[in-house]
Amino acid sequence: MPAVPAQPDGAPLTVYETHPCRVLLGRGARGKVPGEAERLGARRVLLVETRSAAAAAGELAAALGGVLAARFAGPVVHTPVEVTDEAMRTVRATRADLVVALGGGAAIGLGKALSARTGVPQIAVPTTYAGSEATPVLGETAGGRKTTRRDPSLAPGTVVYDPELTVTMPPGLTLTSALNALAHAVEALWAPDATAVTDALAGEAAARITDALPRVLDDPTALPAREELQSAAWLAGICLAQTRMGLHHQLAHALGGTFDLPHAELHALLLPHVLEFNLPAAPRAAARLTQALRGDPVAVVGALARRHTGPGRLRDLGVPRDGLRAVAEEVGARPYPNPRPPAADEVTALLERAW
Ligand code: NAD
């Protein structure tokens, strides 16, 4: 990505760019998908679905009725091209003219990959808080190597957020996925290309996540809290789309890629450590987060992360201690913005603490 343009005194110049997107959000919003498909003039819909959302997908398939051309279950994280090729055969055989992707970031990613290859429009129906539906970014894996591209046409033109679809998330996924969303907001606050818009969205997202998440964990069926959490994930997704992510996302990508780790869990366990590392070098972000979280960000996020009953340390995820240094060096060598220089020694120490 190009460097952030500066004003004459060196302060960053605001550059704000967005893509057209129609968003529906609310309980029962999934019932509007057939109408949205009709709005787009679709006659042959391919439904891409996460296996764990089979019940919702079945319901949606029935609601789509005659315009449903085929269903494709089994998207895989990091969008391996072999899976996309398999789904493309269905797209061609059915001459699908709309992709509806129902599921987590894996399903949304496959929807983007199919749209990129065919130009067909997409409707994203997210069931986690990962935020991919809000971004014009696609990461794909071929031969074990992940490449990422950014293009406005990759962003789904319609997004339907229905909090009722998130109720089936187990508590562990709810927690880690919400912290994944919080990480987008946090990194947007210290991004060099932050704008007044992203500051506002990130602050609101962080406040809503830390307010709603404990209520959802106490009662996973509490729909108003689920709705608040999902609206926060939407805002955080826009932050992810509009700013350059820093050390936190680089570490998550490097560790996830090297050791094949679960996306949301990794984000959740890293976030308190990256906050502790970066906040002293990012006073504006620290002040905004302290206000949004109504407390010390490291303490508030750390307390939330500790509610996870699953793997809470890198060692619990099977990461070997002697592999940490190489990850720190890899991350230190990449070009990305971060408020504190990611020197290999210091990042290794950060990873040791997370280990
Ligand atoms: P995921 O899509 O793999 O979902 C995690 C697990 O939860 C899966 O087993 C899934 O079947 C299950 N699941 C999803 N929704 C559920 C629900 N409502 N109830 C019960 N189970 C449910 O993981 P994710 O964290 O949502 O997304 C991660 C993927 O998205 C990664 O591939 C990541 O690279 C990508 N991503 C991309 C972007 C982008 O901008 N391109 C942004 C965020 C994430």
PDB file of C-alpha atoms in Angstrom, residues 90-330:
ATOM      1  CA  THR A  90     -20.729 -25.529  -9.697  1.00  0.00           C
ATOM      2  CA  VAL A  91     -20.835 -21.843 -10.703  1.00  0.00           C
ATOM      3  CA  ARG A  92     -20.203 -22.775 -14.330  1.00  0.00           C
ATOM      4  CA  ALA A  93     -22.566 -25.744 -14.375  1.00  0.00           C
ATOM      5  CA  THR A  94     -25.418 -23.672 -12.964  1.00  0.00           C
ATOM      6  CA  ARG A  95     -24.481 -20.367 -14.651  1.00  0.00           C
ATOM      7  CA  ALA A  96     -25.021 -18.774 -11.252  1.00  0.00           C
ATOM      8  CA  ASP A  97     -25.659 -15.022 -11.394  1.00  0.00           C
ATOM      9  CA  LEU A  98     -25.457 -14.297  -7.642  1.00  0.00           C
ATOM     10  CA  VAL A  99     -23.423 -15.727  -4.778  1.00  0.00           C
ATOM     11  CA  VAL A 100     -24.943 -15.666  -1.317  1.00  0.00           C
ATOM     12  CA  ALA A 101     -22.301 -16.521   1.306  1.00  0.00           C
ATOM     13  CA  LEU A 102     -23.607 -17.602   4.715  1.00  0.00           C
ATOM     14  CA  GLY A 103     -21.074 -18.278   7.448  1.00  0.00           C
ATOM     15  CA  GLY A 104     -17.854 -17.029   9.021  1.00  0.00           C
ATOM     16  CA  GLY A 105     -14.892 -15.414   7.304  1.00  0.00           C
ATOM     17  CA  ALA A 106     -14.143 -18.653   5.440  1.00  0.00           C
ATOM     18  CA  ALA A 107     -17.531 -18.653   3.665  1.00  0.00           C
ATOM     19  CA  ILE A 108     -17.376 -14.914   2.964  1.00  0.00           C
ATOM     20  CA  GLY A 109     -13.850 -15.363   1.545  1.00  0.00           C
ATOM     21  CA  LEU A 110     -15.023 -18.081  -0.841  1.00  0.00           C
ATOM     22  CA  GLY A 111     -17.897 -15.840  -1.957  1.00  0.00           C
ATOM     23  CA  LYS A 112     -15.383 -13.083  -2.737  1.00  0.00           C
ATOM     24  CA  ALA A 113     -13.110 -15.498  -4.620  1.00  0.00           C
ATOM     25  CA  LEU A 114     -16.011 -16.691  -6.789  1.00  0.00           C
ATOM     26  CA  SER A 115     -17.166 -13.150  -7.460  1.00  0.00           C
ATOM     27  CA  ALA A 116     -13.599 -12.139  -8.373  1.00  0.00           C
ATOM     28  CA  ARG A 117     -13.434 -14.920 -10.968  1.00  0.00           C
ATOM     29  CA  THR A 118     -16.848 -14.306 -12.509  1.00  0.00           C
ATOM     30  CA  GLY A 119     -17.964 -10.757 -11.760  1.00  0.00           C
ATOM     31  CA  VAL A 120     -21.222 -12.010 -10.236  1.00  0.00           C
ATOM     32  CA  PRO A 121     -22.524  -9.891  -7.334  1.00  0.00           C
ATOM     33  CA  GLN A 122     -22.448 -11.141  -3.762  1.00  0.00           C
ATOM     34  CA  ILE A 123     -24.668 -10.995  -0.723  1.00  0.00           C
ATOM     35  CA  ALA A 124     -22.767 -11.742   2.501  1.00  0.00           C
ATOM     36  CA  VAL A 125     -24.619 -13.112   5.527  1.00  0.00           C
ATOM     37  CA  PRO A 126     -21.973 -13.287   8.287  1.00  0.00           C
ATOM     38  CA  THR A 127     -22.350 -15.616  11.253  1.00  0.00           C
ATOM     39  CA  THR A 128     -19.189 -14.585  13.138  1.00  0.00           C
ATOM     40  CA  TYR A 129     -17.614 -11.220  14.004  1.00  0.00           C
ATOM     41  CA  ALA A 130     -14.554 -11.607  11.718  1.00  0.00           C
ATOM     42  CA  GLY A 131     -15.472  -8.597   9.547  1.00  0.00           C
ATOM     43  CA  SER A 132     -14.455  -9.871   6.100  1.00  0.00           C
ATOM     44  CA  GLU A 133     -17.848  -8.894   4.667  1.00  0.00           C
ATOM     45  CA  ALA A 134     -16.961  -5.212   5.176  1.00  0.00           C
ATOM     46  CA  THR A 135     -13.629  -5.289   3.351  1.00  0.00           C
ATOM     47  CA  PRO A 136     -12.462  -5.172  -0.287  1.00  0.00           C
ATOM     48  CA  VAL A 137      -9.713  -7.652   0.624  1.00  0.00           C
ATOM     49  CA  LEU A 138      -9.282 -11.311  -0.312  1.00  0.00           C
ATOM     50  CA  GLY A 139      -6.603 -13.649   0.992  1.00  0.00           C
ATOM     51  CA  GLU A 140      -6.113 -16.859  -0.992  1.00  0.00           C
ATOM     52  CA  THR A 141      -3.814 -19.836  -0.460  1.00  0.00           C
ATOM     53  CA  ALA A 142      -2.096 -21.697  -3.274  1.00  0.00           C
ATOM     54  CA  GLY A 143       0.674 -24.246  -2.765  1.00  0.00           C
ATOM     55  CA  GLY A 144       0.824 -23.387   0.937  1.00  0.00           C
ATOM     56  CA  ARG A 145       1.435 -19.671   0.211  1.00  0.00           C
ATOM     57  CA  LYS A 146      -1.129 -17.024   1.109  1.00  0.00           C
ATOM     58  CA  THR A 147      -1.435 -13.914  -1.029  1.00  0.00           C
ATOM     59  CA  THR A 148      -3.733 -11.004  -0.349  1.00  0.00           C
ATOM     60  CA  ARG A 149      -5.233  -8.567  -2.798  1.00  0.00           C
ATOM     61  CA  ARG A 150      -7.362  -5.479  -2.396  1.00  0.00           C
ATOM     62  CA  ASP A 151      -9.857  -4.242  -4.962  1.00  0.00           C
ATOM     63  CA  PRO A 152     -13.131  -2.356  -4.472  1.00  0.00           C
ATOM     64  CA  SER A 153     -14.959  -4.976  -6.565  1.00  0.00           C
ATOM     65  CA  LEU A 154     -14.137  -7.666  -3.973  1.00  0.00           C
ATOM     66  CA  ALA A 155     -16.372  -6.125  -1.316  1.00  0.00           C
ATOM     67  CA  PRO A 156     -19.858  -7.661  -1.128  1.00  0.00           C
ATOM     68  CA  GLY A 157     -22.414  -5.113  -2.363  1.00  0.00           C
ATOM     69  CA  THR A 158     -25.020  -6.289   0.126  1.00  0.00           C
ATOM     70  CA  VAL A 159     -24.475  -7.448   3.700  1.00  0.00           C
ATOM     71  CA  VAL A 160     -27.224  -8.910   5.853  1.00  0.00           C
ATOM     72  CA  TYR A 161     -26.443  -9.068   9.571  1.00  0.00           C
ATOM     73  CA  ASP A 162     -28.907 -11.138  11.585  1.00  0.00           C
ATOM     74  CA  PRO A 163     -27.982 -11.536  15.260  1.00  0.00           C
ATOM     75  CA  GLU A 164     -30.174 -14.649  15.450  1.00  0.00           C
ATOM     76  CA  LEU A 165     -27.601 -16.395  13.246  1.00  0.00           C
ATOM     77  CA  THR A 166     -24.875 -15.754  15.836  1.00  0.00           C
ATOM     78  CA  VAL A 167     -26.694 -17.458  18.719  1.00  0.00           C
ATOM     79  CA  THR A 168     -25.353 -20.874  17.696  1.00  0.00           C
ATOM     80  CA  MET A 169     -21.737 -19.742  18.136  1.00  0.00           C
ATOM     81  CA  PRO A 170     -20.234 -21.675  21.060  1.00  0.00           C
ATOM     82  CA  PRO A 171     -19.053 -19.394  23.929  1.00  0.00           C
ATOM     83  CA  GLY A 172     -15.392 -19.860  22.965  1.00  0.00           C
ATOM     84  CA  LEU A 173     -15.969 -18.749  19.370  1.00  0.00           C
ATOM     85  CA  THR A 174     -18.213 -15.887  20.509  1.00  0.00           C
ATOM     86  CA  LEU A 175     -15.463 -14.591  22.774  1.00  0.00           C
ATOM     87  CA  THR A 176     -12.518 -15.038  20.441  1.00  0.00           C
ATOM     88  CA  SER A 177     -14.375 -13.759  17.387  1.00  0.00           C
ATOM     89  CA  ALA A 178     -15.503 -10.642  19.298  1.00  0.00           C
ATOM     90  CA  LEU A 179     -11.893 -10.000  20.362  1.00  0.00           C
ATOM     91  CA  ASN A 180     -10.876 -10.476  16.729  1.00  0.00           C
ATOM     92  CA  ALA A 181     -13.303  -7.626  15.911  1.00  0.00           C
ATOM     93  CA  LEU A 182     -11.939  -5.561  18.790  1.00  0.00           C
ATOM     94  CA  ALA A 183      -8.444  -5.980  17.347  1.00  0.00           C
ATOM     95  CA  HIS A 184      -9.607  -4.288  14.101  1.00  0.00           C
ATOM     96  CA  ALA A 185     -10.866  -1.305  16.092  1.00  0.00           C
ATOM     97  CA  VAL A 186      -7.728  -1.137  18.246  1.00  0.00           C
ATOM     98  CA  GLU A 187      -5.353  -1.171  15.285  1.00  0.00           C
ATOM     99  CA  ALA A 188      -7.458   1.425  13.444  1.00  0.00           C
ATOM    100  CA  LEU A 189      -6.946   3.798  16.380  1.00  0.00           C
ATOM    101  CA  TRP A 190      -3.154   3.743  16.047  1.00  0.00           C
ATOM    102  CA  ALA A 191      -3.058   3.471  12.234  1.00  0.00           C
ATOM    103  CA  PRO A 192      -1.221   6.289  10.429  1.00  0.00           C
ATOM    104  CA  ASP A 193      -4.106   6.557   7.946  1.00  0.00           C
ATOM    105  CA  ALA A 194      -6.779   6.832  10.650  1.00  0.00           C
ATOM    106  CA  THR A 195      -9.361   9.513   9.892  1.00  0.00           C
ATOM    107  CA  ALA A 196     -12.037  11.257  11.943  1.00  0.00           C
ATOM    108  CA  VAL A 197     -14.419   8.643  10.510  1.00  0.00           C
ATOM    109  CA  THR A 198     -12.364   5.604  11.524  1.00  0.00           C
ATOM    110  CA  ASP A 199     -11.600   7.127  14.956  1.00  0.00           C
ATOM    111  CA  ALA A 200     -15.337   7.516  15.562  1.00  0.00           C
ATOM    112  CA  LEU A 201     -16.167   4.024  14.306  1.00  0.00           C
ATOM    113  CA  ALA A 202     -13.305   2.383  16.205  1.00  0.00           C
ATOM    114  CA  GLY A 203     -14.157   4.086  19.495  1.00  0.00           C
ATOM    115  CA  GLU A 204     -17.822   3.134  19.163  1.00  0.00           C
ATOM    116  CA  ALA A 205     -16.949  -0.449  18.144  1.00  0.00           C
ATOM    117  CA  ALA A 206     -14.602  -0.872  21.122  1.00  0.00           C
ATOM    118  CA  ALA A 207     -17.160   0.545  23.544  1.00  0.00           C
ATOM    119  CA  ARG A 208     -19.949  -1.670  22.204  1.00  0.00           C
ATOM    120  CA  ILE A 209     -17.832  -4.837  22.212  1.00  0.00           C
ATOM    121  CA  THR A 210     -16.664  -4.411  25.789  1.00  0.00           C
ATOM    122  CA  ASP A 211     -20.187  -3.496  26.888  1.00  0.00           C
ATOM    123  CA  ALA A 212     -22.063  -6.259  25.045  1.00  0.00           C
ATOM    124  CA  LEU A 213     -19.589  -9.156  25.147  1.00  0.00           C
ATOM    125  CA  PRO A 214     -19.813  -9.882  28.904  1.00  0.00           C
ATOM    126  CA  ARG A 215     -23.626  -9.805  28.631  1.00  0.00           C
ATOM    127  CA  VAL A 216     -23.534 -12.243  25.705  1.00  0.00           C
ATOM    128  CA  LEU A 217     -21.139 -14.554  27.564  1.00  0.00           C
ATOM    129  CA  ASP A 218     -23.439 -14.504  30.608  1.00  0.00           C
ATOM    130  CA  ASP A 219     -26.446 -15.288  28.427  1.00  0.00           C
ATOM    131  CA  PRO A 220     -25.564 -16.429  24.882  1.00  0.00           C
ATOM    132  CA  THR A 221     -29.220 -16.228  23.832  1.00  0.00           C
ATOM    133  CA  ALA A 222     -29.626 -12.556  24.845  1.00  0.00           C
ATOM    134  CA  LEU A 223     -30.566 -11.169  21.438  1.00  0.00           C
ATOM    135  CA  PRO A 224     -30.337  -7.417  22.183  1.00  0.00           C
ATOM    136  CA  ALA A 225     -26.750  -7.927  23.410  1.00  0.00           C
ATOM    137  CA  ARG A 226     -25.986 -10.158  20.403  1.00  0.00           C
ATOM    138  CA  GLU A 227     -27.341  -7.407  18.154  1.00  0.00           C
ATOM    139  CA  GLU A 228     -25.147  -4.787  19.824  1.00  0.00           C
ATOM    140  CA  LEU A 229     -22.109  -7.052  19.481  1.00  0.00           C
ATOM    141  CA  GLN A 230     -22.832  -7.684  15.817  1.00  0.00           C
ATOM    142  CA  SER A 231     -23.305  -3.992  15.083  1.00  0.00           C
ATOM    143  CA  ALA A 232     -19.917  -3.419  16.748  1.00  0.00           C
ATOM    144  CA  ALA A 233     -18.366  -6.109  14.538  1.00  0.00           C
ATOM    145  CA  TRP A 234     -19.774  -4.275  11.516  1.00  0.00           C
ATOM    146  CA  LEU A 235     -18.135  -1.003  12.600  1.00  0.00           C
ATOM    147  CA  ALA A 236     -14.884  -2.822  13.356  1.00  0.00           C
ATOM    148  CA  GLY A 237     -14.999  -4.449   9.911  1.00  0.00           C
ATOM    149  CA  ILE A 238     -15.224  -0.982   8.330  1.00  0.00           C
ATOM    150  CA  CYS A 239     -12.156   0.018  10.377  1.00  0.00           C
ATOM    151  CA  LEU A 240     -10.330  -3.045   9.019  1.00  0.00           C
ATOM    152  CA  ALA A 241     -11.314  -2.019   5.486  1.00  0.00           C
ATOM    153  CA  GLN A 242     -10.270   1.606   5.828  1.00  0.00           C
ATOM    154  CA  THR A 243      -6.975   1.577   7.723  1.00  0.00           C
ATOM    155  CA  ARG A 244      -3.676  -0.226   7.532  1.00  0.00           C
ATOM    156  CA  MET A 245      -3.362  -2.830  10.244  1.00  0.00           C
ATOM    157  CA  GLY A 246      -0.194  -3.004  12.350  1.00  0.00           C
ATOM    158  CA  LEU A 247       1.815  -5.429  14.472  1.00  0.00           C
ATOM    159  CA  HIS A 248      -1.177  -7.313  15.864  1.00  0.00           C
ATOM    160  CA  HIS A 249      -2.464  -8.419  12.449  1.00  0.00           C
ATOM    161  CA  GLN A 250       1.062  -9.096  11.192  1.00  0.00           C
ATOM    162  CA  LEU A 251       1.730 -11.397  14.138  1.00  0.00           C
ATOM    163  CA  ALA A 252      -1.605 -13.153  13.686  1.00  0.00           C
ATOM    164  CA  HIS A 253      -0.886 -13.732   9.980  1.00  0.00           C
ATOM    165  CA  ALA A 254       2.701 -14.890  10.544  1.00  0.00           C
ATOM    166  CA  LEU A 255       1.857 -17.240  13.419  1.00  0.00           C
ATOM    167  CA  GLY A 256      -1.331 -18.497  11.742  1.00  0.00           C
ATOM    168  CA  GLY A 257       0.508 -19.127   8.483  1.00  0.00           C
ATOM    169  CA  THR A 258       3.554 -20.792  10.045  1.00  0.00           C
ATOM    170  CA  PHE A 259       1.758 -23.043  12.524  1.00  0.00           C
ATOM    171  CA  ASP A 260      -1.722 -23.343  10.946  1.00  0.00           C
ATOM    172  CA  LEU A 261      -3.590 -21.921  13.948  1.00  0.00           C
ATOM    173  CA  PRO A 262      -7.262 -20.973  14.451  1.00  0.00           C
ATOM    174  CA  HIS A 263      -7.795 -17.360  13.334  1.00  0.00           C
ATOM    175  CA  ALA A 264     -10.034 -15.975  16.074  1.00  0.00           C
ATOM    176  CA  GLU A 265      -8.314 -17.749  18.992  1.00  0.00           C
ATOM    177  CA  LEU A 266      -4.966 -16.406  17.898  1.00  0.00           C
ATOM    178  CA  HIS A 267      -6.263 -12.831  17.692  1.00  0.00           C
ATOM    179  CA  ALA A 268      -7.853 -13.136  21.120  1.00  0.00           C
ATOM    180  CA  LEU A 269      -4.750 -14.352  22.909  1.00  0.00           C
ATOM    181  CA  LEU A 270      -2.401 -11.871  21.228  1.00  0.00           C
ATOM    182  CA  LEU A 271      -4.450  -8.724  21.727  1.00  0.00           C
ATOM    183  CA  PRO A 272      -3.648  -7.954  25.409  1.00  0.00           C
ATOM    184  CA  HIS A 273       0.066  -8.477  24.723  1.00  0.00           C
ATOM    185  CA  VAL A 274       0.105  -6.214  21.672  1.00  0.00           C
ATOM    186  CA  LEU A 275      -1.832  -3.550  23.584  1.00  0.00           C
ATOM    187  CA  GLU A 276       0.749  -3.668  26.355  1.00  0.00           C
ATOM    188  CA  PHE A 277       3.535  -3.384  23.777  1.00  0.00           C
ATOM    189  CA  ASN A 278       2.091  -0.597  21.605  1.00  0.00           C
ATOM    190  CA  LEU A 279      -0.001   1.651  23.831  1.00  0.00           C
ATOM    191  CA  PRO A 280       2.929   3.465  25.514  1.00  0.00           C
ATOM    192  CA  ALA A 281       3.974   4.537  21.995  1.00  0.00           C
ATOM    193  CA  ALA A 282       0.423   5.467  20.928  1.00  0.00           C
ATOM    194  CA  PRO A 283      -0.883   8.018  23.442  1.00  0.00           C
ATOM    195  CA  ARG A 284      -3.866   9.167  21.347  1.00  0.00           C
ATOM    196  CA  ALA A 285      -5.069   5.606  20.825  1.00  0.00           C
ATOM    197  CA  ALA A 286      -4.462   4.880  24.513  1.00  0.00           C
ATOM    198  CA  ALA A 287      -6.581   7.859  25.580  1.00  0.00           C
ATOM    199  CA  ARG A 288      -9.418   6.977  23.203  1.00  0.00           C
ATOM    200  CA  LEU A 289      -9.418   3.317  24.214  1.00  0.00           C
ATOM    201  CA  THR A 290      -9.309   4.146  27.915  1.00  0.00           C
ATOM    202  CA  GLN A 291     -12.384   6.315  27.391  1.00  0.00           C
ATOM    203  CA  ALA A 292     -14.202   3.735  25.220  1.00  0.00           C
ATOM    204  CA  LEU A 293     -13.398   0.802  27.531  1.00  0.00           C
ATOM    205  CA  ARG A 294     -13.939   2.845  30.708  1.00  0.00           C
ATOM    206  CA  GLY A 295     -10.714   1.525  32.183  1.00  0.00           C
ATOM    207  CA  ASP A 296      -7.138   0.514  31.484  1.00  0.00           C
ATOM    208  CA  PRO A 297      -7.248  -1.160  28.042  1.00  0.00           C
ATOM    209  CA  VAL A 298      -4.702  -3.873  28.891  1.00  0.00           C
ATOM    210  CA  ALA A 299      -6.614  -4.796  32.054  1.00  0.00           C
ATOM    211  CA  VAL A 300     -10.071  -4.688  30.434  1.00  0.00           C
ATOM    212  CA  VAL A 301      -9.077  -6.719  27.352  1.00  0.00           C
ATOM    213  CA  GLY A 302      -6.934  -9.083  29.450  1.00  0.00           C
ATOM    214  CA  ALA A 303      -9.897  -9.798  31.741  1.00  0.00           C
ATOM    215  CA  LEU A 304     -12.121 -10.540  28.733  1.00  0.00           C
ATOM    216  CA  ALA A 305      -9.478 -12.788  27.138  1.00  0.00           C
ATOM    217  CA  ARG A 306      -9.130 -14.717  30.420  1.00  0.00           C
ATOM    218  CA  ARG A 307     -12.813 -15.690  30.255  1.00  0.00           C
ATOM    219  CA  HIS A 308     -11.819 -18.055  27.410  1.00  0.00           C
ATOM    220  CA  THR A 309     -11.792 -21.641  28.643  1.00  0.00           C
ATOM    221  CA  GLY A 310      -9.930 -22.873  25.530  1.00  0.00           C
ATOM    222  CA  PRO A 311      -6.262 -22.345  24.626  1.00  0.00           C
ATOM    223  CA  GLY A 312      -5.103 -19.077  26.200  1.00  0.00           C
ATOM    224  CA  ARG A 313      -1.372 -19.233  25.445  1.00  0.00           C
ATOM    225  CA  LEU A 314       0.613 -19.866  22.296  1.00  0.00           C
ATOM    226  CA  ARG A 315       2.009 -23.040  23.883  1.00  0.00           C
ATOM    227  CA  ASP A 316      -1.569 -24.342  24.329  1.00  0.00           C
ATOM    228  CA  LEU A 317      -2.031 -23.984  20.569  1.00  0.00           C
ATOM    229  CA  GLY A 318       1.038 -26.145  19.991  1.00  0.00           C
ATOM    230  CA  VAL A 319       3.430 -23.346  18.991  1.00  0.00           C
ATOM    231  CA  PRO A 320       7.014 -24.429  19.744  1.00  0.00           C
ATOM    232  CA  ARG A 321       8.948 -21.929  21.855  1.00  0.00           C
ATOM    233  CA  ASP A 322      11.981 -22.178  19.599  1.00  0.00           C
ATOM    234  CA  GLY A 323       9.837 -21.041  16.658  1.00  0.00           C
ATOM    235  CA  LEU A 324       9.035 -17.630  18.159  1.00  0.00           C
ATOM    236  CA  ARG A 325      12.235 -15.851  17.148  1.00  0.00           C
ATOM    237  CA  ALA A 326      11.764 -16.687  13.453  1.00  0.00           C
ATOM    238  CA  VAL A 327       8.216 -15.277  13.556  1.00  0.00           C
ATOM    239  CA  ALA A 328       9.485 -12.078  15.209  1.00  0.00           C
ATOM    240  CA  GLU A 329      12.152 -11.727  12.529  1.00  0.00           C
ATOM    241  CA  GLU A 330       9.667 -12.360   9.739  1.00  0.00           C
TER     242      GLU A 330
END
